[in-house]
Amino acid sequence: MAEPAIAFRLVNKFFGRLHVLKDIDLTVAPGEVVVVCGPSGSGKSTLIRCVNALERVQSGEIVVLGESVTSAGANLTRLRTQVGMVFQSFNLFPHMTALQNIMLAPLKVRRLARAEVEKTARALLERVGIPDKADNYPANLSGGQQQRVAIARALAMHPKIMLFDEPTSALDPEMINEVLEVMTDLARDGMTMMVVTHEMGFARRVARRIVFMDGGVVVEEAAPEAFFASPTSDRARQFLSKILSH
Amino acid sequence: MRYEFNWSVLWSGQSGSWLLQGLLTTLEISALAWLLAAALGILSGALRTVPWPPLRAAAAFYVEFFRNVPLLVWMFFWYFGVPPLLPGAVQDWLFNHGAEFWAGMFALGVYHGARMSEVIRSGIQSIPRTQFEASQAIGLSVWQAYRLVILPIAIRLIVPPATNESLNLLKNSSVALTISVAELTFQTRQIETYTARAIEALTAGTLIYLVLCVSIAAVMTRLERRFAIPGLIARVGAG
């Protein structure tokens, strides 16, 4: 097996005295799509926020694309240019247009030429289906459109890994699919993805593997068919019965 | 007893040119002090929110030290206290080039910088933390995140309280008369001394301050509208 894109080795994380990640051992292979699910407070968001070092861990090691994220001298800027992230609340920069949001990092971090960056940014807007919204400010976009701009902004750095932290949780139901479609396309193109989501339909269709967390522990890891058909743990069974009952 | 107004004292003799001189000095000292206050305020206000505790502590020290001593005391400090500490050549230069003006400018700028700092800090802290995280996630350094994202948003949000603070600075420039900076209030006092016409002189001074402040407030309101972030700031006086 090739070197993993992401590897957690005995990772522990505390918020004060609260033990939010307990002895996490997990690997994600290049090109793999992993859906992380579990009840709220289970540590799933914290888990993926450790991958691009938005959260620091107290013990254990996280290796991303062959480099340790958790060592003292880790080059976080380089790490973050290779790992894109999409947040629940979009977090577009409100004082910039959609296009400017997408162009910011390539211009300021990669220092590429403006013409080239703009071309890429417009192509990305095309790819997420809203080429006509380039000059709109975030406030003038719907939630689904904002989230697609946010995905384009992350893709503008040509990341090798994409992290999604509940990307559809803040969306009205009719906008969820437009975002999931973009994510499905990304997965088909071979992007390595870690996705925290409650969208079990997406998980079933797109994920290679489901990681179920509860109380800071990875309780169960399985292929989607197995996970949905016959979860091995009680907690996963309870969780699934609650979210799949309607 | 009836008071006979004599408004002509304001334009007869040297009064007119004194008022004009005073006005120009007020504008000059306020503008320079404002630039200093804005620079210090943005720097220290931003430093109070960065992820490095020693820098936060240094900025907090600056703010608490300078805003908690009366401006009048700072005027005396910068005028009487600081020059003797400087090298002889600098002292000579200062006293040949209006030391009182520079002392007054520093006193105003450093004092109001500390107050401006709190305005900037409250602006930064009103921005959701996730904006900073999003900046980090796309690879911006802390410095870039502040320069390109956090401060451009914060500064737009704080235009109203910053306007307030700027008007205070302009009005507080009158305190510089205590170290004999010939600004507007100083000149109205001088007219009063020469003409014994207190009401007329003070009326002139009052009106000039009023017109200055109202104009600045009007310009700031225009700027606020011009640079408003769509959706972030309630429209001013709309609907």
Coordinates of C-alpha atoms in Angstrom, one line a residue:
Chain A
M1 CA 0.0 0.0 0.0
A2 CA 1.2 3.5 -0.8
E3 CA 2.2 5.9 1.9
P4 CA -1.0 7.2 3.5
A5 CA -2.1 10.8 2.7
I6 CA -3.1 11.3 6.4
A7 CA -2.0 9.3 9.3
F8 CA -3.0 9.8 13.0
R9 CA -0.8 7.9 15.4
L10 CA -2.1 7.6 19.0
V11 CA -3.3 11.2 18.9
N12 CA -4.7 12.7 22.1
K13 CA -6.3 16.2 22.4
F14 CA -7.6 18.1 25.3
F15 CA -9.6 21.3 25.7
G16 CA -8.6 22.2 29.2
R17 CA -9.6 19.1 31.1
L18 CA -11.9 17.8 28.5
H19 CA -10.4 14.8 26.7
V20 CA -11.8 15.3 23.1
L21 CA -9.6 12.9 21.1
K22 CA -8.6 9.6 22.7
D23 CA -5.8 7.5 21.2
I24 CA -6.8 8.1 17.6
D25 CA -5.2 5.8 15.1
L26 CA -6.4 6.4 11.7
T27 CA -5.0 6.5 8.2
V28 CA -6.5 7.9 4.9
A29 CA -5.0 6.6 1.7
P30 CA -4.3 8.9 -1.3
G31 CA -7.5 9.3 -3.3
E32 CA -9.7 7.9 -0.5
V33 CA -12.9 9.5 0.6
V34 CA -13.6 9.1 4.3
V35 CA -16.8 10.2 5.9
V36 CA -16.5 10.9 9.6
C37 CA -19.8 10.8 11.5
G38 CA -21.1 10.5 15.0
P39 CA -23.2 12.4 17.6
S40 CA -22.4 16.0 18.3
G41 CA -19.6 16.4 20.7
S42 CA -18.0 13.2 19.6
G43 CA -14.8 15.0 18.4
K44 CA -15.3 14.6 14.7
S45 CA -14.8 18.3 13.8
T46 CA -11.8 18.5 16.1
L47 CA -10.4 15.4 14.4
I48 CA -10.3 17.0 10.9
R49 CA -9.3 20.4 12.2
C50 CA -6.1 18.7 13.5
V51 CA -5.1 17.7 9.9
N52 CA -4.4 21.3 8.9
A53 CA -3.2 22.3 12.4
L54 CA -6.1 24.6 13.2
E55 CA -6.1 22.6 16.4
R56 CA -2.9 21.4 18.1
V57 CA -2.7 18.1 19.8
Q58 CA -1.2 17.2 23.2
S59 CA 0.3 13.9 22.3
G60 CA 0.7 11.5 19.4
E61 CA 1.7 12.3 15.8
I62 CA -0.2 13.4 12.7
V63 CA 1.6 12.9 9.4
V64 CA 0.1 14.6 6.3
L65 CA 1.6 13.9 2.9
G66 CA 4.7 12.5 4.4
E67 CA 5.4 15.4 6.8
S68 CA 4.7 15.6 10.5
V69 CA 2.2 18.3 11.3
T70 CA 2.7 17.9 15.0
S71 CA 6.4 18.5 15.3
A72 CA 7.6 21.8 16.6
G73 CA 9.2 23.0 13.4
A74 CA 6.3 22.0 11.0
N75 CA 5.9 24.3 8.1
L76 CA 2.2 25.1 8.5
T77 CA 2.0 27.4 5.5
R78 CA 3.1 24.7 3.2
L79 CA 0.9 22.2 4.9
R80 CA -2.1 24.5 4.5
T81 CA -1.5 25.2 0.8
Q82 CA -1.7 21.4 0.3
V83 CA -4.8 20.9 2.4
G84 CA -8.0 22.8 1.6
M85 CA -10.7 23.2 4.1
V86 CA -14.4 24.0 3.8
F87 CA -16.3 25.1 6.9
Q88 CA -19.9 24.8 8.1
S89 CA -20.4 28.5 8.1
F90 CA -18.7 29.1 4.7
N91 CA -16.4 31.8 6.2
L92 CA -16.0 33.7 2.9
F93 CA -14.3 37.1 3.4
P94 CA -17.3 39.5 3.4
H95 CA -15.4 42.5 2.0
M96 CA -14.3 40.7 -1.1
T97 CA -16.2 39.5 -4.2
A98 CA -16.5 35.8 -4.9
L99 CA -13.7 36.1 -7.4
Q100 CA -11.4 38.0 -5.0
N101 CA -12.1 35.4 -2.3
I102 CA -10.8 32.7 -4.7
M103 CA -7.8 34.7 -5.9
L104 CA -6.5 35.8 -2.5
A105 CA -4.4 32.9 -1.5
P106 CA -2.9 32.2 -5.0
L107 CA -1.9 35.8 -5.2
K108 CA -0.6 36.4 -1.7
V109 CA 0.6 32.9 -0.6
R110 CA 1.8 31.5 -4.0
R111 CA 2.5 34.9 -5.5
L112 CA 1.4 33.9 -8.9
A113 CA 0.7 36.4 -11.7
R114 CA -2.7 38.0 -11.5
A115 CA -3.9 37.2 -15.0
E116 CA -3.1 33.5 -14.5
V117 CA -4.8 33.5 -11.1
E118 CA -7.9 35.1 -12.4
K119 CA -8.2 32.6 -15.2
T120 CA -8.0 29.7 -12.8
A121 CA -10.5 31.4 -10.4
R122 CA -13.0 31.9 -13.2
A123 CA -12.5 28.3 -14.3
L124 CA -13.2 27.1 -10.7
L125 CA -16.4 29.2 -10.5
E126 CA -17.4 27.5 -13.8
R127 CA -16.6 24.1 -12.2
V128 CA -18.8 24.8 -9.2
G129 CA -21.6 26.0 -11.4
I130 CA -21.7 29.7 -10.7
P131 CA -19.5 31.5 -13.3
D132 CA -22.0 34.4 -13.4
K133 CA -21.5 35.2 -9.6
A134 CA -17.8 36.2 -9.9
D135 CA -18.5 39.8 -8.9
N136 CA -21.0 39.2 -6.2
Y137 CA -20.2 39.8 -2.6
P138 CA -20.9 36.9 -0.2
A139 CA -23.9 38.8 1.3
N140 CA -25.5 38.7 -2.1
L141 CA -25.1 34.9 -2.6
S142 CA -27.4 32.2 -1.3
G143 CA -25.9 29.8 1.3
G144 CA -25.4 27.1 -1.3
Q145 CA -23.6 29.5 -3.7
Q146 CA -21.4 30.8 -0.8
Q147 CA -20.4 27.3 0.0
R148 CA -19.6 26.5 -3.6
V149 CA -17.4 29.7 -3.7
A150 CA -15.7 28.4 -0.5
I151 CA -15.0 25.1 -2.2
A152 CA -13.6 27.0 -5.2
R153 CA -11.5 29.1 -2.8
A154 CA -10.0 26.0 -1.3
L155 CA -9.4 24.4 -4.7
A156 CA -7.6 27.5 -6.0
M157 CA -4.4 26.4 -4.1
H158 CA -4.5 23.0 -5.9
P159 CA -4.7 21.0 -2.6
K160 CA -3.9 17.3 -2.5
I161 CA -6.4 16.9 0.4
M162 CA -9.7 18.5 1.1
L163 CA -11.3 18.7 4.5
F164 CA -15.0 19.3 4.9
D165 CA -16.4 20.2 8.3
E166 CA -20.2 19.8 8.1
P167 CA -20.3 21.6 4.7
T168 CA -24.1 21.3 4.4
S169 CA -25.3 21.7 8.0
A170 CA -26.0 25.4 7.7
L171 CA -27.8 25.1 4.4
D172 CA -31.5 25.1 3.5
P173 CA -32.6 21.7 2.3
E174 CA -32.9 22.7 -1.4
M175 CA -29.3 23.9 -1.5
I176 CA -27.7 20.8 0.0
N177 CA -27.6 18.9 -3.2
E178 CA -25.9 21.5 -5.2
V179 CA -23.0 21.4 -2.7
L180 CA -23.0 17.6 -2.5
E181 CA -22.8 17.4 -6.3
V182 CA -19.7 19.5 -6.4
M183 CA -18.2 17.3 -3.6
T184 CA -19.2 14.1 -5.5
D185 CA -17.4 15.4 -8.6
L186 CA -14.3 16.1 -6.6
A187 CA -14.3 12.6 -5.2
R188 CA -14.7 11.2 -8.7
D189 CA -11.7 13.2 -9.8
G190 CA -9.6 11.4 -7.2
M191 CA -9.4 14.0 -4.5
T192 CA -8.4 12.7 -1.1
M193 CA -11.2 13.8 1.2
M194 CA -12.2 13.8 4.9
V195 CA -15.8 14.8 5.3
V196 CA -17.6 15.3 8.5
T197 CA -21.3 15.1 7.6
H198 CA -24.7 13.9 8.6
E199 CA -25.6 13.3 4.9
M200 CA -25.8 9.5 5.0
G201 CA -26.9 9.3 1.4
F202 CA -23.7 11.1 0.3
A203 CA -21.7 8.8 2.6
R204 CA -23.3 5.7 1.1
R205 CA -22.7 6.8 -2.5
V206 CA -19.3 8.5 -2.3
A207 CA -17.4 7.3 0.8
R208 CA -14.9 4.5 0.5
R209 CA -15.0 4.2 4.3
I210 CA -17.0 5.4 7.2
V211 CA -15.4 6.4 10.5
F212 CA -17.9 6.5 13.4
M213 CA -16.8 8.4 16.4
D214 CA -18.3 8.8 19.9
G215 CA -16.9 10.3 23.0
G216 CA -13.6 11.1 21.4
V217 CA -13.0 7.6 20.3
V218 CA -13.1 6.0 16.8
V219 CA -15.7 3.3 17.6
E220 CA -16.1 1.8 14.2
E221 CA -14.5 1.9 10.8
A222 CA -16.1 0.2 7.9
A223 CA -17.0 0.3 4.3
P224 CA -20.3 2.1 3.8
E225 CA -22.3 -1.1 2.8
A226 CA -21.1 -2.9 5.9
F227 CA -21.6 0.1 8.2
F228 CA -25.1 0.8 7.1
A229 CA -26.2 -2.8 6.8
S230 CA -24.7 -4.2 10.0
P231 CA -23.0 -1.8 12.3
T232 CA -21.0 -3.8 14.9
S233 CA -21.2 -1.5 17.8
D234 CA -24.4 -0.6 19.8
R235 CA -23.6 3.1 19.7
A236 CA -23.4 3.1 15.9
R237 CA -26.7 1.2 15.8
Q238 CA -28.3 3.7 18.0
F239 CA -26.9 6.6 16.1
L240 CA -28.0 5.2 12.8
S241 CA -31.5 4.5 14.1
K242 CA -31.8 8.1 15.2
I243 CA -30.7 9.7 11.9
L244 CA -32.1 7.2 9.5
S245 CA -35.5 6.8 11.0
H246 CA -37.2 9.5 8.9
Chain B
M1 CA -26.0 96.3 33.0
R2 CA -26.2 95.7 29.3
Y3 CA -23.5 94.2 27.1
E4 CA -22.9 95.9 23.8
F5 CA -21.8 93.3 21.2
N6 CA -19.0 94.5 19.0
W7 CA -18.3 91.8 16.4
S8 CA -16.0 93.9 14.4
V9 CA -13.2 93.1 16.9
L10 CA -13.0 89.7 15.1
W11 CA -11.8 91.2 11.8
S12 CA -10.3 94.5 12.9
G13 CA -6.6 94.7 13.8
Q14 CA -4.8 91.4 13.9
S15 CA -7.7 89.3 15.1
G16 CA -8.5 87.8 11.7
S17 CA -5.0 86.7 11.1
W18 CA -4.7 85.3 14.6
L19 CA -7.8 83.3 14.2
L20 CA -6.6 82.0 10.8
Q21 CA -3.2 81.1 12.3
G22 CA -4.9 79.4 15.2
L23 CA -7.1 77.4 12.9
L24 CA -4.2 76.3 10.8
T25 CA -2.2 75.3 13.8
T26 CA -5.1 73.3 15.2
L27 CA -5.6 71.5 11.9
E28 CA -1.9 70.8 11.6
I29 CA -1.3 69.5 15.1
S30 CA -4.6 67.4 15.0
A31 CA -3.8 65.9 11.6
L32 CA -0.3 64.8 12.6
A33 CA -1.5 63.6 16.0
W34 CA -4.4 61.7 14.3
L35 CA -1.9 59.9 11.9
L36 CA 0.2 58.9 14.9
A37 CA -2.9 57.9 16.9
A38 CA -4.3 55.8 14.0
A39 CA -0.9 54.1 13.5
L40 CA -0.4 53.3 17.2
G41 CA -4.1 52.4 17.6
I42 CA -4.2 50.0 14.8
L43 CA -0.8 48.4 15.8
S44 CA -1.6 48.0 19.5
G45 CA -5.3 47.2 18.9
A46 CA -4.3 44.4 16.6
L47 CA -1.5 43.2 18.9
R48 CA -4.0 42.8 21.7
T49 CA -5.7 40.0 19.7
V50 CA -2.8 38.1 18.3
P51 CA -1.9 34.5 19.4
W52 CA 1.3 35.6 21.2
P53 CA 0.9 36.5 24.9
P54 CA 4.0 38.7 25.3
L55 CA 2.9 41.0 22.4
R56 CA -0.6 41.1 23.8
A57 CA 0.8 42.1 27.2
A58 CA 3.0 44.9 25.7
A59 CA 0.0 46.4 23.8
A60 CA -2.1 46.2 27.0
F61 CA 0.6 48.0 28.9
Y62 CA 0.7 50.8 26.3
V63 CA -3.0 51.3 26.4
E64 CA -3.5 51.3 30.2
F65 CA -0.4 53.4 30.8
F66 CA -1.3 56.2 28.4
R67 CA -5.1 56.4 28.6
N68 CA -5.2 56.4 32.4
V69 CA -3.2 59.6 32.9
P70 CA -4.8 63.0 32.1
L71 CA -4.0 64.5 28.8
L72 CA -2.9 67.7 30.5
V73 CA -0.2 65.7 32.4
W74 CA 1.0 64.2 29.2
M75 CA 1.3 67.6 27.6
F76 CA 3.6 68.7 30.5
F77 CA 5.4 65.3 30.3
W78 CA 6.3 65.6 26.7
Y79 CA 7.1 69.3 26.9
F80 CA 9.0 69.6 30.2
G81 CA 10.0 66.0 30.8
V82 CA 11.1 64.5 27.6
P83 CA 13.4 67.1 25.9
P84 CA 16.0 67.1 28.7
L85 CA 16.4 63.4 28.1
L86 CA 17.3 63.9 24.5
P87 CA 20.8 64.5 23.1
G88 CA 21.9 68.1 23.0
A89 CA 21.7 68.5 19.3
V90 CA 18.2 67.2 19.2
Q91 CA 17.2 69.6 22.0
D92 CA 18.7 72.5 20.1
W93 CA 16.8 71.6 17.0
L94 CA 13.6 71.2 18.8
F95 CA 13.7 74.5 20.6
N96 CA 14.5 76.2 17.3
H97 CA 11.6 74.4 15.6
G98 CA 8.6 74.8 17.9
A99 CA 9.3 72.2 20.6
E100 CA 5.9 73.0 22.1
F101 CA 4.2 72.0 18.8
W102 CA 6.0 68.6 18.7
A103 CA 5.5 67.9 22.4
G104 CA 1.8 68.7 22.0
M105 CA 1.5 66.6 18.9
F106 CA 3.1 63.6 20.6
A107 CA 1.0 64.0 23.8
L108 CA -2.2 64.1 21.7
G109 CA -1.2 61.3 19.4
V110 CA 0.1 58.8 22.0
Y111 CA -2.8 59.5 24.3
H112 CA -5.5 59.1 21.6
G113 CA -3.6 56.1 20.1
A114 CA -4.2 54.3 23.4
R115 CA -7.9 55.2 23.2
M116 CA -8.1 54.3 19.5
S117 CA -6.5 51.0 20.3
E118 CA -9.6 50.0 22.3
V119 CA -11.8 50.9 19.4
I120 CA -9.8 48.8 17.0
R121 CA -9.6 45.9 19.4
S122 CA -13.4 45.9 19.9
G123 CA -13.8 45.9 16.1
I124 CA -11.5 43.0 15.6
Q125 CA -13.2 41.0 18.4
S126 CA -16.5 41.5 16.8
I127 CA -15.4 39.5 13.8
P128 CA -16.1 35.8 14.1
R129 CA -13.0 33.8 15.0
T130 CA -13.8 31.6 12.0
Q131 CA -12.7 34.4 9.7
F132 CA -9.2 34.1 11.1
E133 CA -9.3 30.3 10.8
A134 CA -10.4 30.5 7.2
S135 CA -7.5 32.9 6.5
Q136 CA -5.1 30.4 8.1
A137 CA -6.7 27.5 6.3
I138 CA -5.9 28.9 2.9
G139 CA -2.3 29.4 3.9
L140 CA -2.1 33.1 5.0
S141 CA 0.4 33.9 7.7
V142 CA -0.9 35.6 10.8
W143 CA 0.5 38.9 9.5
Q144 CA -1.3 38.4 6.1
A145 CA -4.5 37.4 7.8
Y146 CA -4.5 40.7 9.8
R147 CA -3.5 42.8 6.8
L148 CA -5.7 41.3 4.2
V149 CA -8.8 40.1 6.1
I150 CA -9.1 41.0 9.8
L151 CA -8.1 44.7 9.7
P152 CA -9.9 45.6 6.5
I153 CA -13.1 44.3 8.0
A154 CA -12.5 45.7 11.5
I155 CA -11.7 49.2 10.2
R156 CA -14.9 49.4 8.2
L157 CA -16.9 48.3 11.3
I158 CA -15.4 50.9 13.6
V159 CA -15.9 54.0 11.5
P160 CA -18.6 55.5 13.9
P161 CA -16.6 55.1 17.2
A162 CA -13.4 56.1 15.4
T163 CA -15.1 59.3 14.2
N164 CA -16.1 60.0 17.8
E165 CA -12.5 59.5 18.9
S166 CA -11.1 61.7 16.0
L167 CA -13.4 64.5 17.0
N168 CA -12.3 64.2 20.6
L169 CA -8.7 64.4 19.4
L170 CA -9.4 67.6 17.5
K171 CA -11.1 69.2 20.4
N172 CA -8.5 68.0 22.8
S173 CA -5.8 69.8 20.7
S174 CA -7.0 72.9 22.7
V175 CA -5.2 71.5 25.7
A176 CA -1.9 72.2 23.9
L177 CA -2.5 75.9 24.8
T178 CA -1.2 75.0 28.2
I179 CA 2.3 74.5 26.8
S180 CA 1.8 77.6 24.6
V181 CA 1.0 76.1 21.3
A182 CA -0.7 78.9 19.4
E183 CA -3.7 76.9 18.3
L184 CA -7.3 78.1 18.0
T185 CA -8.2 78.4 21.6
F186 CA -4.9 80.1 22.4
Q187 CA -5.6 82.7 19.7
T188 CA -9.2 83.3 20.9
R189 CA -7.7 84.0 24.3
Q190 CA -5.3 86.3 22.8
I191 CA -8.0 88.3 21.0
E192 CA -9.9 88.5 24.3
T193 CA -6.8 89.8 26.0
Y194 CA -6.2 92.5 23.4
T195 CA -9.8 93.6 22.9
A196 CA -11.4 92.7 26.3
R197 CA -14.2 91.1 24.1
A198 CA -14.6 87.7 25.7
I199 CA -18.0 86.7 24.3
E200 CA -17.2 87.7 20.7
A201 CA -13.8 85.9 20.8
L202 CA -15.1 82.8 22.3
T203 CA -18.1 82.7 20.0
A204 CA -15.7 82.8 17.0
G205 CA -13.7 80.0 18.5
T206 CA -16.8 77.9 19.3
L207 CA -18.2 78.3 15.8
I208 CA -15.0 77.3 14.1
Y209 CA -14.7 74.1 16.3
L210 CA -18.3 73.4 15.5
V211 CA -18.0 73.8 11.8
L212 CA -14.8 71.7 11.8
C213 CA -16.3 68.8 13.7
V214 CA -19.5 68.7 11.8
S215 CA -17.6 68.7 8.5
I216 CA -15.4 65.9 9.7
A217 CA -18.4 63.9 10.9
A218 CA -20.1 64.4 7.5
V219 CA -17.0 63.2 5.6
M220 CA -16.7 60.1 7.8
T221 CA -20.4 59.3 7.2
R222 CA -19.8 59.4 3.5
L223 CA -16.7 57.2 3.9
E224 CA -18.7 54.8 6.0
R225 CA -21.3 54.4 3.3
R226 CA -18.7 54.3 0.5
F227 CA -16.8 51.4 2.0
A228 CA -19.6 49.6 3.7
I229 CA -19.4 45.8 3.4
P230 CA -22.6 44.5 1.8
G231 CA -24.7 42.7 4.4
L232 CA -22.3 43.4 7.3
I233 CA -23.3 46.9 8.2
A234 CA -26.8 48.2 8.5
R235 CA -27.5 50.8 5.9
V236 CA -27.2 54.3 7.2
G237 CA -30.4 56.2 7.3
A238 CA -31.9 54.0 4.5
G239 CA -35.5 53.1 4.1

